[in-house]
PDB file of C-alpha atoms in Angstrom:
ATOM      1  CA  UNK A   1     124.770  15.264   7.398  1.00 60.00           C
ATOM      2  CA  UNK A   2     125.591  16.877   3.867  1.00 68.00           C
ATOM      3  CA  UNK A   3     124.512  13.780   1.824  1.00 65.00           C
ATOM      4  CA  UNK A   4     121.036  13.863   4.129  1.00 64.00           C
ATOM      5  CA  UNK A   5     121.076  17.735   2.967  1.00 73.00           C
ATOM      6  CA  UNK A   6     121.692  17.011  -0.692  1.00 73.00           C
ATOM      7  CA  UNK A   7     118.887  13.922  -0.764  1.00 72.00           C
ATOM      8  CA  UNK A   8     116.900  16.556   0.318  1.00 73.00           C
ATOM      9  CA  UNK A   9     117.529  19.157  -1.729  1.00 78.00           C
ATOM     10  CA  UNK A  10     117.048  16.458  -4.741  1.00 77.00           C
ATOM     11  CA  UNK A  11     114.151  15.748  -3.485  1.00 75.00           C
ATOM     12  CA  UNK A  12     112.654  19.029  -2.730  1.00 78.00           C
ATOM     13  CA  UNK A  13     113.669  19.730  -6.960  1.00 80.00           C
ATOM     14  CA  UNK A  14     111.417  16.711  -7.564  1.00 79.00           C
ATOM     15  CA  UNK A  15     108.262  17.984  -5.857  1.00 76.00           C
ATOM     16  CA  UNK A  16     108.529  21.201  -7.263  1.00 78.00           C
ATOM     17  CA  UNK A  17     109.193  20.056 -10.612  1.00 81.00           C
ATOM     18  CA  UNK A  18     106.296  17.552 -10.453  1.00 78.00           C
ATOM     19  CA  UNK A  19     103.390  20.134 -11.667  1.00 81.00           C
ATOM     20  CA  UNK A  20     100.640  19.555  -9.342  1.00 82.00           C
ATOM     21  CA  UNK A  21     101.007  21.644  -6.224  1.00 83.00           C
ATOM     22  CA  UNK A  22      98.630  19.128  -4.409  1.00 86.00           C
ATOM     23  CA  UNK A  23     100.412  15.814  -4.605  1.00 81.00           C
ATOM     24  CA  UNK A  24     103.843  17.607  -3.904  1.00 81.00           C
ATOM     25  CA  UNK A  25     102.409  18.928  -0.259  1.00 82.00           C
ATOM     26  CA  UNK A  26     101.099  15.747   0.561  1.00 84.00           C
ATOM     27  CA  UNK A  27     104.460  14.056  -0.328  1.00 79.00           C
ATOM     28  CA  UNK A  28     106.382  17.024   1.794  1.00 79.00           C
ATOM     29  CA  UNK A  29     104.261  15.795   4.910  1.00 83.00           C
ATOM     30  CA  UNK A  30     105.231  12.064   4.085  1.00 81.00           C
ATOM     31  CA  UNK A  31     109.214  13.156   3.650  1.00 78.00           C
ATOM     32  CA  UNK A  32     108.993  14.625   6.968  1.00 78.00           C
ATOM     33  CA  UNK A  33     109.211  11.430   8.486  1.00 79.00           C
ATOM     34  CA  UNK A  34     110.887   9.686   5.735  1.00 78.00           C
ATOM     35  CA  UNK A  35     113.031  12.031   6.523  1.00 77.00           C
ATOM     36  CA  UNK A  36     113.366  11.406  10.599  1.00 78.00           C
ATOM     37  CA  UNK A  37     113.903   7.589   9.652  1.00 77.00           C
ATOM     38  CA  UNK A  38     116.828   7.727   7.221  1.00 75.00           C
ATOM     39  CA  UNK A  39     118.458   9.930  10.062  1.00 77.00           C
ATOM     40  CA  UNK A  40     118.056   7.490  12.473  1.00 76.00           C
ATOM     41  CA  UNK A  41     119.321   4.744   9.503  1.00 78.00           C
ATOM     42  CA  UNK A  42     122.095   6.441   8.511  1.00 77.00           C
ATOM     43  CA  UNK A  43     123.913   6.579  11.443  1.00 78.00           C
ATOM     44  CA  UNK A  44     124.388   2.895  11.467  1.00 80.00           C
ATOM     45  CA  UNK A  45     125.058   2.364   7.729  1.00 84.00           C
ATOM     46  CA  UNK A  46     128.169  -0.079   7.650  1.00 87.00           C
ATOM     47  CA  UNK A  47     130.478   0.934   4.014  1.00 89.00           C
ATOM     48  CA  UNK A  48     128.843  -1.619   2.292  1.00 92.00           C
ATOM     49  CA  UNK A  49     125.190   0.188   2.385  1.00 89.00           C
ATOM     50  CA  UNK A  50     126.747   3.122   1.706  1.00 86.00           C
ATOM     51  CA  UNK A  51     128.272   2.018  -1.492  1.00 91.00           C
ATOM     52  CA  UNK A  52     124.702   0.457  -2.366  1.00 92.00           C
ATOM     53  CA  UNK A  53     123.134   3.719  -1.639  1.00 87.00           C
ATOM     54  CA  UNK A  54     125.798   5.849  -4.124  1.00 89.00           C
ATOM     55  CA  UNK A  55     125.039   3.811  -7.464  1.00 94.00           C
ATOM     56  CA  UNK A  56     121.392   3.687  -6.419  1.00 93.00           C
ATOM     57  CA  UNK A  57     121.585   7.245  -6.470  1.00 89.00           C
ATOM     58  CA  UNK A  58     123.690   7.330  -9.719  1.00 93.00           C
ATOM     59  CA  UNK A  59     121.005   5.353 -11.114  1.00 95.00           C
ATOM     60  CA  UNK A  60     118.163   7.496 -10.190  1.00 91.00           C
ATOM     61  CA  UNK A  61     119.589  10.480 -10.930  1.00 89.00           C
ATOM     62  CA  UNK A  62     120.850   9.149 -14.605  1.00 95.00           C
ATOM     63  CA  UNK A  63     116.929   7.882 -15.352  1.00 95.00           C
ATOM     64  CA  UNK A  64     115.610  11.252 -14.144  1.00 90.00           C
ATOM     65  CA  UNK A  65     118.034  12.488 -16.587  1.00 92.00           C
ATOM     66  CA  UNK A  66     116.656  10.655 -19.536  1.00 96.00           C
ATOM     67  CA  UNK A  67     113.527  11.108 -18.027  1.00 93.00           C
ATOM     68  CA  UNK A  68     112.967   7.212 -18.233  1.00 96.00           C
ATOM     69  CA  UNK A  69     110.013   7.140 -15.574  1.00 94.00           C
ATOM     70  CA  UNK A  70     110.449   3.062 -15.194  1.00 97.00           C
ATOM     71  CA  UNK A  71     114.039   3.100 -14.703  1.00 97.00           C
ATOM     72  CA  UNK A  72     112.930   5.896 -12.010  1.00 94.00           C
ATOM     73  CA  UNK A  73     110.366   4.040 -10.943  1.00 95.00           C
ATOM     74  CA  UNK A  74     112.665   1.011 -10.522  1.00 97.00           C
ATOM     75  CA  UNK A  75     115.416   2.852  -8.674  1.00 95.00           C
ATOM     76  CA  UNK A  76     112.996   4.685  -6.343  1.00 91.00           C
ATOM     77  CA  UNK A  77     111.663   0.929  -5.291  1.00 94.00           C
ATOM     78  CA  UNK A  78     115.240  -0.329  -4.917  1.00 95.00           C
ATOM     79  CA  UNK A  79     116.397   2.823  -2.679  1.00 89.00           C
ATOM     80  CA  UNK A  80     113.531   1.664  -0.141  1.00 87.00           C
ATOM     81  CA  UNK A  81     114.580  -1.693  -0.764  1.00 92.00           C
ATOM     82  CA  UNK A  82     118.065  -1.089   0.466  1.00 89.00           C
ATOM     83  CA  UNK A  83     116.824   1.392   3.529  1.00 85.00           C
ATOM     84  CA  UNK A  84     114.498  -1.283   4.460  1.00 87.00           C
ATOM     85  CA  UNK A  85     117.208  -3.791   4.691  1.00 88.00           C
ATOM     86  CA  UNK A  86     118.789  -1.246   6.957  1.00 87.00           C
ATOM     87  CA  UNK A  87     116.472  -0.573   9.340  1.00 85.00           C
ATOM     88  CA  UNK A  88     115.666  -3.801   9.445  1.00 88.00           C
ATOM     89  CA  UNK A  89     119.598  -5.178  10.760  1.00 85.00           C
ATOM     90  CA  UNK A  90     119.184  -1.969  13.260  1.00 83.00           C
ATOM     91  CA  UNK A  91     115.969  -3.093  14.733  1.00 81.00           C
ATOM     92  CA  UNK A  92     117.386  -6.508  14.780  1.00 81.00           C
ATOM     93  CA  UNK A  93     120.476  -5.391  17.060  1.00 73.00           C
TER      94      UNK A  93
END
């Protein structure tokens, strides 16, 4: 429940960081459910996805520090990568 919490509050830093009020409402709505999905998702996580999840966000978080927007960019599409893979063994049980 915390780490949801604190993906949130990342997030939440993100869109009102961003600069244009517009895109960051539209991408509130769309982390709404985001949001209701990695609930369900992260109740099931074995150890192993959770340690995949950690140095992905490491890895974010250290390009959003250098403000490298492809190493962002790159993280961002292996997070959903890795939560994909996830939902995808629950569905599959």
């Amino acid at each position: 429940e915390g780490m949801m919490e604190n993906i949130a509050d990342v997030y939440d830093q993100l869109f009102d960081g961003c600069g244009n009020a517009t895109a960051a409402k539209i991408i509130r709505t769309l982390h709404v459910r985001v949001a209701f999905s990695r609930a369900i998702t992260y109740r099931h996580q074995t150890e192993a996805d959770v340690r995949k999840l950690v140095t992905n966000s490491k890895k974010l978080l250290r390009a959003l520090k250098k403000r490298d927007a492809d190493a962002a960019a790159e993280a961002s599409l292996e997070r959903v990568t890795i939560s994909k893979n996830i939902a995808i063994k629950i569905l599959d049980d």
